[in-house]
Amino acid sequence: MEKINLEKYKGIIFDMDGVIFNISEAIEKAVDDSVEKYEMNVNTDEVLEELAHLIEEIQNYPVPKILLNSYDLLQVQFLEGLSFFKKLRIAIFLFNQFNKYKDAESSIYNGIDNLIRKMYDKKLRLAILTNNKSQYAKEVLEKFNLTKFFDTIIGFNEVSEVKPSPEGILKILDKWKIKPSETIFIGDMTTDIDAGTSANVKMVCVASGLAKKGTLLEHNPDILVDNTELLIKLFDI
Ligand SMILES: [Mg+2]
């Protein structure tokens, strides 16, 4: 198996959901509840990927903002063929269920905290880049005692364009005064891969569950690992 020699690098950027924080269970439960309540005939596995993208972006929006952004929301195939109001009702139910499950059911991936600590001990600079609010990332880091390891947190409020734009990555590199070739970005979605590729950093993708491996491979990450365990082995520290 390929290994990454960290001596060559100065900074590591982490995506939050799906890399550090595991929200899969909460999304799956919210989808199951919606499918059951509205007697929808869908394959849960197939809708998870598109809902995961959507939820990452809008999970902390208040309902009025969800409605303002309802164009994206209502484009999801999951809701295809239903009337506007039914779509809206299901979507809002789904988000409420997700938010209900998120705190109780979600935790960080096993071993990811150790990996972060070891990278920090090697004097690497560490950042979070999420399409969610930076405040949300701060709360998760605080809850799991990871705050001190990250010197930079960029959420959607800190950029004009979220991932797949490379803007957030470039902003971090500019702050750190390091080159793309000295940087690794670790993400779990196609939008992460596209952002990393555009920014010319080393792009490591972890297929932790919500996006399908085949879809991720189509976007050509430099390295793709199947899970957190293999991600940790990749770094050999
Ligand atoms: Mg993610």
Coordinates of N, CA and C and ligand atoms in Angstrom, one line a residue:
M1 N 0.8 -1.2 0.0 CA 0.0 0.0 0.0 C 0.9 1.3 0.0
E2 N 0.4 2.2 -0.8 CA 1.1 3.5 -0.8 C 1.2 4.2 0.5
K3 N 2.3 4.8 0.8 CA 2.4 5.6 2.0 C 2.8 7.1 1.7
I4 N 2.3 8.0 2.6 CA 2.7 9.4 2.4 C 3.8 9.7 3.4
N5 N 4.9 10.2 2.9 CA 6.0 10.7 3.7 C 5.7 12.1 4.2
L6 N 5.4 12.3 5.4 CA 5.0 13.6 5.9 C 6.2 14.6 5.9
E7 N 7.4 14.1 5.9 CA 8.5 15.1 5.9 C 8.4 16.1 4.7
K8 N 7.8 15.7 3.6 CA 7.7 16.6 2.5 C 6.6 17.7 2.6
Y9 N 5.8 17.6 3.7 CA 4.7 18.5 3.8 C 4.8 19.4 5.0
K10 N 4.1 20.6 4.9 CA 4.1 21.5 6.0 C 2.7 21.8 6.5
G11 N 1.7 21.5 5.7 CA 0.3 21.7 6.2 C -0.7 20.7 5.8
I12 N -1.6 20.4 6.7 CA -2.7 19.4 6.3 C -4.0 20.1 6.5
I13 N -4.9 20.1 5.5 CA -6.2 20.6 5.6 C -7.2 19.5 5.7
F14 N -8.1 19.6 6.7 CA -9.2 18.5 6.8 C -10.5 19.1 6.5
D15 N -11.3 18.3 5.8 CA -12.8 18.6 5.7 C -13.3 18.1 7.0
M16 N -14.5 18.5 7.4 CA -15.0 18.2 8.8 C -15.9 16.9 8.7
D17 N -17.1 17.1 8.1 CA -18.1 16.0 8.0 C -17.6 14.9 7.1
G18 N -17.6 13.7 7.6 CA -17.2 12.6 6.7 C -15.7 12.3 6.8
V19 N -14.9 13.2 7.4 CA -13.5 12.9 7.6 C -13.1 12.9 9.1
I20 N -13.6 13.9 9.8 CA -13.3 13.9 11.3 C -14.6 13.5 12.0
F21 N -15.7 14.1 11.6 CA -17.0 13.9 12.3 C -17.9 13.0 11.4
N22 N -18.4 11.9 12.1 CA -19.2 10.9 11.3 C -20.7 11.2 11.5
I23 N -21.3 11.8 10.4 CA -22.7 12.1 10.5 C -23.6 11.1 9.7
S24 N -22.9 10.0 9.2 CA -23.6 9.0 8.3 C -24.9 8.5 9.0
E25 N -24.7 8.1 10.3 CA -25.8 7.5 11.0 C -27.0 8.4 11.1
A26 N -26.8 9.7 11.4 CA -27.8 10.7 11.5 C -28.5 10.9 10.2
I27 N -27.8 10.9 9.1 CA -28.4 11.1 7.8 C -29.2 9.9 7.4
E28 N -28.7 8.7 7.6 CA -29.4 7.5 7.3 C -30.7 7.4 8.1
K29 N -30.7 7.7 9.4 CA -31.9 7.6 10.2 C -32.9 8.6 9.7
A30 N -32.5 9.8 9.4 CA -33.4 10.9 8.9 C -34.1 10.4 7.6
V31 N -33.3 9.8 6.7 CA -33.8 9.4 5.5 C -34.8 8.2 5.7
D32 N -34.5 7.3 6.6 CA -35.4 6.2 6.9 C -36.7 6.7 7.4
D33 N -36.6 7.6 8.4 CA -37.8 8.2 9.0 C -38.7 8.9 7.9
S34 N -38.1 9.6 7.0 CA -38.8 10.3 5.9 C -39.5 9.3 5.0
V35 N -38.7 8.3 4.6 CA -39.2 7.3 3.7 C -40.5 6.6 4.3
E36 N -40.3 6.3 5.6 CA -41.4 5.6 6.3 C -42.6 6.5 6.5
K37 N -42.4 7.7 6.9 CA -43.5 8.6 7.2 C -44.3 9.0 5.9
Y38 N -43.6 9.2 4.9 CA -44.2 9.7 3.6 C -44.4 8.5 2.6
E39 N -44.2 7.3 3.1 CA -44.4 6.1 2.3 C -43.8 6.2 0.9
M40 N -42.5 6.7 0.9 CA -41.8 6.9 -0.4 C -41.2 5.6 -0.8
N41 N -41.2 5.5 -2.2 CA -40.6 4.3 -2.7 C -39.2 4.6 -3.3
V42 N -38.2 4.7 -2.4 CA -36.8 5.0 -2.9 C -35.8 4.0 -2.3
N43 N -34.7 3.9 -2.9 CA -33.6 3.1 -2.4 C -32.7 4.0 -1.5
T44 N -32.8 3.8 -0.2 CA -32.1 4.7 0.7 C -30.6 4.9 0.3
D45 N -29.9 3.8 0.0 CA -28.5 3.9 -0.4 C -28.2 4.9 -1.5
E46 N -29.1 4.9 -2.4 CA -28.9 5.8 -3.6 C -29.1 7.3 -3.3
V47 N -30.0 7.6 -2.3 CA -30.2 9.0 -2.0 C -29.3 9.6 -1.0
L48 N -28.5 8.7 -0.3 CA -27.7 9.2 0.7 C -26.6 10.2 0.2
E49 N -26.0 9.9 -0.9 CA -24.9 10.7 -1.4 C -25.4 12.1 -1.7
E50 N -26.5 12.2 -2.5 CA -27.0 13.6 -2.8 C -27.5 14.3 -1.6
L51 N -28.1 13.6 -0.7 CA -28.5 14.3 0.6 C -27.4 14.7 1.4
A52 N -26.3 13.9 1.4 CA -25.2 14.3 2.3 C -24.6 15.6 1.8
H53 N -24.5 15.8 0.5 CA -24.0 17.0 0.0 C -24.8 18.2 0.5
L54 N -26.1 18.0 0.3 CA -27.0 19.1 0.6 C -27.0 19.4 2.1
I55 N -27.0 18.4 2.9 CA -27.1 18.6 4.3 C -25.8 19.2 4.8
E56 N -24.7 18.9 4.3 CA -23.4 19.5 4.7 C -23.6 21.0 4.6
E57 N -24.2 21.5 3.5 CA -24.3 22.9 3.3 C -25.3 23.6 4.1
I58 N -26.5 22.9 4.3 CA -27.6 23.7 4.9 C -28.0 23.2 6.2
Q59 N -27.2 22.3 6.9 CA -27.7 21.8 8.1 C -27.8 22.8 9.2
N60 N -27.1 23.9 9.1 CA -27.3 24.9 10.2 C -28.1 26.1 9.8
Y61 N -28.7 26.1 8.6 CA -29.5 27.2 8.2 C -30.8 27.2 9.0
P62 N -31.3 28.3 9.3 CA -32.7 28.3 9.9 C -33.7 28.0 8.7
V63 N -34.9 27.5 9.1 CA -35.8 27.1 8.0 C -36.1 28.2 7.0
P64 N -36.2 29.5 7.3 CA -36.5 30.5 6.3 C -35.3 30.5 5.2
K65 N -34.1 30.3 5.7 CA -33.0 30.3 4.7 C -33.1 29.0 3.8
I66 N -33.5 27.9 4.4 CA -33.7 26.7 3.7 C -34.7 27.0 2.5
L67 N -35.7 27.7 2.9 CA -36.8 28.0 1.9 C -36.2 28.9 0.8
L68 N -35.4 29.9 1.2 CA -34.7 30.7 0.2 C -33.8 29.9 -0.8
N69 N -33.3 28.9 -0.2 CA -32.4 28.0 -1.0 C -33.1 26.8 -1.6
S70 N -34.4 26.9 -1.6 CA -35.2 25.7 -2.0 C -35.0 25.3 -3.4
Y71 N -34.4 26.1 -4.3 CA -34.1 25.6 -5.6 C -33.3 24.4 -5.6
D72 N -32.1 24.5 -4.9 CA -31.2 23.3 -4.8 C -31.9 22.1 -4.1
L73 N -32.5 22.5 -3.1 CA -33.2 21.5 -2.3 C -34.2 20.7 -3.1
L74 N -34.9 21.4 -3.9 CA -36.0 20.7 -4.6 C -35.5 20.0 -5.9
Q75 N -34.3 20.2 -6.2 CA -33.7 19.5 -7.4 C -33.3 18.1 -7.1
V76 N -33.2 17.7 -5.9 CA -32.7 16.4 -5.6 C -33.6 15.3 -6.1
Q77 N -33.0 14.3 -6.7 CA -33.8 13.2 -7.3 C -34.6 12.5 -6.3
F78 N -34.2 12.5 -5.1 CA -34.9 11.8 -4.0 C -36.4 12.3 -4.0
L79 N -36.6 13.6 -4.4 CA -38.0 14.1 -4.3 C -38.6 14.3 -5.7
E80 N -38.0 13.7 -6.7 CA -38.5 13.8 -8.0 C -39.9 13.4 -8.2
G81 N -40.7 14.1 -8.9 CA -42.1 13.7 -9.2 C -43.1 14.1 -8.2
L82 N -42.7 14.6 -7.1 CA -43.7 15.0 -6.1 C -44.0 16.5 -6.3
S83 N -45.2 16.9 -5.7 CA -45.6 18.3 -5.8 C -44.6 19.2 -5.0
F84 N -44.6 20.5 -5.3 CA -43.8 21.4 -4.6 C -44.0 21.4 -3.1
F85 N -45.2 21.4 -2.7 CA -45.5 21.4 -1.2 C -45.1 20.1 -0.5
K86 N -45.3 19.1 -1.2 CA -45.0 17.8 -0.6 C -43.4 17.7 -0.5
K87 N -42.7 18.1 -1.5 CA -41.3 18.2 -1.5 C -40.8 18.9 -0.3
L88 N -41.4 20.1 -0.1 CA -41.0 21.0 1.0 C -41.2 20.4 2.3
R89 N -42.4 19.8 2.4 CA -42.8 19.2 3.7 C -41.8 18.0 4.1
I90 N -41.5 17.2 3.1 CA -40.6 16.1 3.3 C -39.2 16.6 3.6
A91 N -38.7 17.6 2.9 CA -37.4 18.1 3.1 C -37.2 18.7 4.5
I92 N -38.2 19.4 4.9 CA -38.1 20.1 6.3 C -38.2 19.0 7.4
F93 N -39.1 18.0 7.1 CA -39.1 16.9 8.1 C -37.8 16.2 8.2
L94 N -37.2 16.0 7.0 CA -35.9 15.3 7.0 C -34.8 16.1 7.7
F95 N -34.8 17.4 7.5 CA -33.8 18.2 8.2 C -34.0 18.3 9.7
N96 N -35.3 18.3 10.1 CA -35.5 18.3 11.5 C -35.1 17.0 12.2
Q97 N -35.4 15.9 11.5 CA -34.9 14.6 12.0 C -33.4 14.5 12.1
F98 N -32.8 15.0 11.0 CA -31.3 15.0 11.0 C -30.7 15.7 12.2
N99 N -31.3 16.9 12.4 CA -30.7 17.8 13.5 C -31.0 17.1 14.9
K100 N -32.1 16.4 14.9 CA -32.4 15.7 16.2 C -31.4 14.5 16.4
Y101 N -31.1 13.8 15.4 CA -30.2 12.7 15.5 C -28.7 13.1 15.6
K102 N -28.4 14.3 15.0 CA -27.0 14.6 14.9 C -26.2 14.6 16.2
D103 N -26.7 15.3 17.2 CA -26.0 15.4 18.4 C -25.9 14.0 19.2
A104 N -27.0 13.3 19.2 CA -27.0 12.0 19.9 C -26.2 10.9 19.2
E105 N -26.3 10.9 17.9 CA -25.8 9.7 17.2 C -24.4 9.9 16.6
S106 N -23.9 11.2 16.6 CA -22.7 11.4 15.8 C -21.5 11.5 16.7
S107 N -20.4 11.0 16.2 CA -19.1 11.1 17.0 C -18.0 11.3 16.0
I108 N -16.8 11.4 16.5 CA -15.6 11.4 15.6 C -15.3 10.0 15.2
Y109 N -14.6 9.8 14.0 CA -14.2 8.5 13.6 C -13.1 8.0 14.5
N110 N -13.2 6.7 14.7 CA -12.2 6.0 15.6 C -10.7 6.3 15.1
G111 N -9.9 6.8 16.0 CA -8.5 7.0 15.7 C -8.1 8.3 15.0
I112 N -9.1 9.0 14.5 CA -8.8 10.3 13.8 C -8.2 11.3 14.7
D113 N -8.6 11.3 16.0 CA -8.0 12.2 17.0 C -6.5 12.0 17.2
N114 N -6.2 10.7 17.2 CA -4.7 10.3 17.4 C -3.9 10.8 16.2
L115 N -4.5 10.6 15.0 CA -3.8 11.0 13.8 C -3.5 12.5 13.8
I116 N -4.6 13.2 14.2 CA -4.5 14.7 14.3 C -3.4 15.1 15.3
R117 N -3.4 14.5 16.5 CA -2.4 14.8 17.5 C -1.0 14.5 17.0
K118 N -0.8 13.4 16.3 CA 0.5 13.0 15.8 C 1.0 14.0 14.8
M119 N 0.1 14.4 13.9 CA 0.5 15.4 12.9 C 0.9 16.7 13.6
Y120 N 0.2 17.1 14.6 CA 0.5 18.3 15.3 C 1.8 18.2 16.0
D121 N 2.1 17.1 16.6 CA 3.4 16.8 17.2 C 4.5 16.9 16.3
K122 N 4.3 16.6 15.0 CA 5.3 16.7 14.0 C 5.5 18.1 13.4
K123 N 4.8 19.1 14.1 CA 4.9 20.5 13.8 C 4.3 20.8 12.4
L124 N 3.3 20.0 12.0 CA 2.6 20.3 10.8 C 1.5 21.4 11.2
R125 N 1.2 22.3 10.3 CA 0.1 23.2 10.5 C -1.2 22.5 10.1
L126 N -2.3 22.7 10.9 CA -3.5 22.0 10.6 C -4.7 23.0 10.5
A127 N -5.6 22.7 9.5 CA -6.7 23.6 9.3 C -8.0 22.7 9.0
I128 N -9.1 23.4 9.2 CA -10.4 22.8 8.8 C -11.0 23.6 7.7
L129 N -11.5 22.9 6.7 CA -12.2 23.6 5.6 C -13.5 22.9 5.4
T130 N -14.6 23.6 5.8 CA -15.9 23.0 5.7 C -16.9 23.9 4.9
N131 N -17.8 23.3 4.2 CA -18.9 24.1 3.6 C -20.0 24.5 4.6
N132 N -19.8 24.0 5.8 CA -20.7 24.4 6.8 C -20.3 25.7 7.5
K133 N -20.9 26.1 8.6 CA -20.5 27.3 9.3 C -19.2 27.0 10.1
S134 N -18.3 27.9 10.2 CA -17.1 27.7 11.0 C -17.4 27.5 12.5
Q135 N -18.5 28.1 12.9 CA -18.9 28.0 14.3 C -19.3 26.5 14.6
Y136 N -19.9 25.9 13.7 CA -20.2 24.5 13.8 C -19.0 23.6 14.0
A137 N -18.0 23.9 13.1 CA -16.7 23.1 13.2 C -16.1 23.4 14.6
K138 N -16.1 24.6 15.0 CA -15.5 25.0 16.3 C -16.2 24.2 17.4
E139 N -17.5 24.1 17.4 CA -18.2 23.4 18.4 C -17.9 21.9 18.5
V140 N -17.8 21.3 17.3 CA -17.4 19.9 17.2 C -16.0 19.7 17.7
L141 N -15.0 20.5 17.3 CA -13.7 20.4 17.8 C -13.6 20.5 19.3
E142 N -14.3 21.5 19.8 CA -14.4 21.7 21.3 C -14.9 20.5 22.0
K143 N -16.0 19.9 21.5 CA -16.6 18.8 22.1 C -15.7 17.6 22.2
F144 N -14.8 17.4 21.2 CA -14.0 16.3 21.2 C -12.5 16.6 21.5
N145 N -12.3 17.8 22.2 CA -11.0 18.2 22.7 C -9.9 18.3 21.6
L146 N -10.3 18.8 20.4 CA -9.4 18.9 19.3 C -9.0 20.4 18.9
T147 N -9.6 21.3 19.7 CA -9.5 22.7 19.3 C -8.0 23.2 19.2
K148 N -7.2 22.8 20.1 CA -5.8 23.4 20.1 C -5.0 22.9 18.9
F149 N -5.4 21.9 18.2 CA -4.5 21.4 17.1 C -4.7 22.2 15.8
F150 N -5.8 22.9 15.7 CA -6.1 23.6 14.5 C -5.9 25.1 14.6
D151 N -5.1 25.7 13.8 CA -4.8 27.1 13.9 C -5.8 27.9 12.9
T152 N -6.4 27.2 12.0 CA -7.3 27.9 11.1 C -8.6 27.1 10.8
I153 N -9.7 27.8 10.8 CA -11.0 27.1 10.5 C -11.7 28.0 9.5
I154 N -12.0 27.4 8.3 CA -12.7 28.2 7.3 C -14.0 27.5 7.0
G155 N -15.1 28.3 7.1 CA -16.4 27.8 6.8 C -17.0 28.6 5.7
F156 N -18.3 28.4 5.4 CA -18.8 29.1 4.2 C -18.9 30.6 4.4
N157 N -18.9 31.1 5.6 CA -18.9 32.5 5.9 C -17.6 33.2 5.5
E158 N -16.5 32.4 5.5 CA -15.2 33.0 5.3 C -14.7 33.0 3.8
V159 N -15.5 32.5 2.9 CA -15.2 32.5 1.5 C -16.3 33.1 0.6
S160 N -16.0 33.5 -0.6 CA -17.1 34.0 -1.5 C -17.6 32.8 -2.2
E161 N -16.8 31.8 -2.5 CA -17.3 30.5 -3.1 C -16.9 29.3 -2.3
V162 N -17.8 28.4 -2.0 CA -17.5 27.2 -1.3 C -16.9 26.2 -2.2
K163 N -16.4 25.0 -1.6 CA -16.0 23.9 -2.4 C -17.1 23.5 -3.4
P164 N -16.9 23.2 -4.6 CA -15.6 22.8 -5.3 C -14.7 23.9 -5.6
S165 N -15.0 25.2 -5.3 CA -14.0 26.2 -5.6 C -12.7 26.0 -4.7
P166 N -11.6 26.3 -5.2 CA -10.3 26.1 -4.4 C -10.1 27.3 -3.5
E167 N -11.0 28.3 -3.5 CA -10.8 29.5 -2.7 C -10.4 29.3 -1.3
G168 N -11.1 28.4 -0.6 CA -10.8 28.2 0.8 C -9.4 27.6 1.0
I169 N -9.0 26.7 0.2 CA -7.7 26.1 0.3 C -6.6 27.1 0.0
L170 N -6.8 27.9 -1.0 CA -5.8 29.0 -1.4 C -5.7 30.0 -0.3
K171 N -6.8 30.3 0.4 CA -6.8 31.3 1.5 C -5.9 30.7 2.6
I172 N -6.1 29.5 2.9 CA -5.3 28.9 4.0 C -3.8 28.9 3.6
L173 N -3.5 28.5 2.4 CA -2.1 28.5 1.9 C -1.5 29.9 2.0
D174 N -2.2 30.9 1.7 CA -1.8 32.2 1.7 C -1.5 32.6 3.1
K175 N -2.3 32.3 4.0 CA -2.1 32.6 5.5 C -0.9 31.9 6.0
W176 N -0.7 30.6 5.6 CA 0.4 29.8 6.1 C 1.7 30.2 5.4
K177 N 1.6 30.8 4.2 CA 2.8 31.1 3.4 C 3.5 29.8 3.0
I178 N 2.7 28.8 2.5 CA 3.3 27.6 2.0 C 2.7 27.3 0.6
K179 N 3.4 26.4 -0.1 CA 3.0 26.1 -1.4 C 2.0 24.9 -1.5
P180 N 1.3 24.9 -2.6 CA 0.3 23.7 -2.8 C 1.1 22.4 -2.7
S181 N 2.3 22.3 -3.2 CA 3.0 21.0 -3.2 C 3.5 20.6 -1.8
E182 N 3.3 21.5 -0.8 CA 3.7 21.2 0.6 C 2.4 20.9 1.4
T183 N 1.3 20.8 0.7 CA 0.0 20.7 1.4 C -0.8 19.5 1.0
I184 N -1.5 18.9 2.0 CA -2.4 17.8 1.8 C -3.8 18.2 2.2
F185 N -4.8 17.9 1.3 CA -6.2 18.1 1.7 C -6.8 16.8 1.8
I186 N -7.5 16.6 2.9 CA -8.2 15.3 3.1 C -9.7 15.5 3.1
G187 N -10.5 15.0 2.2 CA -11.9 15.2 2.0 C -12.6 13.9 1.8
D188 N -14.0 13.9 1.7 CA -14.7 12.7 1.5 C -15.7 12.8 0.4
M189 N -15.8 14.0 -0.3 CA -16.8 14.2 -1.3 C -16.2 14.6 -2.7
T190 N -16.9 14.5 -3.7 CA -16.4 14.9 -5.0 C -16.1 16.4 -5.0
T191 N -16.8 17.2 -4.3 CA -16.6 18.6 -4.2 C -15.2 18.9 -3.6
D192 N -14.8 18.0 -2.6 CA -13.5 18.2 -2.0 C -12.4 17.8 -3.0
I193 N -12.6 16.7 -3.8 CA -11.6 16.3 -4.8 C -11.4 17.4 -5.8
D194 N -12.5 18.0 -6.3 CA -12.4 19.1 -7.3 C -11.7 20.3 -6.7
A195 N -12.0 20.7 -5.5 CA -11.3 21.8 -4.9 C -9.8 21.6 -4.7
G196 N -9.5 20.4 -4.2 CA -8.1 20.0 -4.0 C -7.3 20.0 -5.3
T197 N -7.9 19.4 -6.3 CA -7.3 19.3 -7.6 C -7.1 20.7 -8.2
S198 N -8.1 21.6 -8.1 CA -7.9 23.0 -8.7 C -6.8 23.7 -7.9
A199 N -6.7 23.4 -6.6 CA -5.7 24.2 -5.8 C -4.3 23.5 -6.0
N200 N -4.2 22.4 -6.7 CA -2.9 21.7 -6.9 C -2.3 21.2 -5.6
V201 N -3.1 20.9 -4.6 CA -2.5 20.2 -3.4 C -2.6 18.7 -3.6
K202 N -1.9 18.0 -2.7 CA -2.0 16.5 -2.7 C -3.4 16.2 -2.1
M203 N -4.3 15.5 -3.0 CA -5.6 15.3 -2.6 C -5.9 13.9 -2.2
V204 N -6.2 13.7 -0.9 CA -6.5 12.4 -0.3 C -7.9 12.3 0.0
C205 N -8.6 11.3 -0.6 CA -10.0 11.1 -0.4 C -10.3 9.9 0.5
V206 N -11.1 10.0 1.5 CA -11.5 8.9 2.3 C -13.0 8.6 2.0
A207 N -13.2 7.3 1.5 CA -14.6 6.9 1.1 C -15.3 6.4 2.3
S208 N -15.7 7.3 3.2 CA -16.1 6.9 4.5 C -17.6 6.5 4.6
G209 N -18.3 6.5 3.4 CA -19.6 6.0 3.5 C -20.7 6.7 2.7
L210 N -20.7 8.0 2.7 CA -21.8 8.7 2.1 C -21.7 8.8 0.5
A211 N -20.5 9.1 0.1 CA -20.3 9.1 -1.4 C -19.8 7.8 -1.9
K212 N -20.3 7.4 -3.1 CA -19.9 6.1 -3.6 C -18.5 6.1 -4.1
K213 N -17.8 5.0 -3.9 CA -16.4 4.9 -4.3 C -16.2 5.2 -5.8
G214 N -17.1 4.6 -6.6 CA -17.0 4.8 -8.0 C -17.1 6.2 -8.4
T215 N -18.0 6.9 -7.8 CA -18.2 8.4 -8.1 C -17.0 9.1 -7.8
L216 N -16.4 8.8 -6.6 CA -15.2 9.5 -6.1 C -14.0 9.3 -7.1
L217 N -13.9 8.0 -7.5 CA -12.8 7.7 -8.4 C -12.9 8.5 -9.7
E218 N -14.1 8.7 -10.2 CA -14.3 9.4 -11.4 C -13.7 10.9 -11.4
H219 N -13.6 11.4 -10.1 CA -13.0 12.7 -10.0 C -11.5 12.7 -9.7
N220 N -10.9 11.5 -9.8 CA -9.4 11.4 -9.8 C -8.7 12.0 -8.6
P221 N -9.0 11.6 -7.4 CA -8.1 12.0 -6.3 C -6.7 11.4 -6.4
D222 N -5.7 12.0 -5.8 CA -4.4 11.5 -5.9 C -4.4 10.1 -5.2
I223 N -5.0 10.1 -4.1 CA -5.1 8.8 -3.3 C -6.5 8.6 -2.8
L224 N -7.1 7.4 -2.9 CA -8.4 7.1 -2.3 C -8.2 6.0 -1.3
V225 N -8.7 6.1 -0.1 CA -8.7 5.0 0.9 C -10.1 4.7 1.2
D226 N -10.4 3.5 1.7 CA -11.8 3.1 1.9 C -12.3 3.5 3.2
N227 N -11.5 3.8 4.2 CA -12.0 4.2 5.5 C -10.9 4.8 6.4
T228 N -11.3 5.2 7.6 CA -10.4 6.0 8.5 C -9.2 5.1 8.9
E229 N -9.4 3.9 9.1 CA -8.3 3.0 9.5 C -7.2 3.0 8.4
L230 N -7.6 2.9 7.2 CA -6.6 2.9 6.1 C -6.0 4.3 5.9
L231 N -6.8 5.4 6.2 CA -6.3 6.7 6.1 C -5.1 6.9 7.1
I232 N -5.3 6.3 8.3 CA -4.3 6.5 9.4 C -3.0 5.7 9.0
K233 N -3.2 4.5 8.4 CA -2.1 3.7 7.9 C -1.3 4.4 6.8
L234 N -2.0 5.1 6.0 CA -1.4 5.8 4.9 C -0.3 6.8 5.3
F235 N -0.4 7.3 6.5 CA 0.6 8.3 7.0 C 1.7 7.7 7.8
D236 N 1.5 6.5 8.3 CA 2.6 5.8 8.9 C 3.3 6.6 10.0
I237 N 2.5 7.2 10.9 CA 3.1 7.9 12.0 C 2.6 7.4 13.4
Ligands
MG1 MG -17.4 16.1 4.0

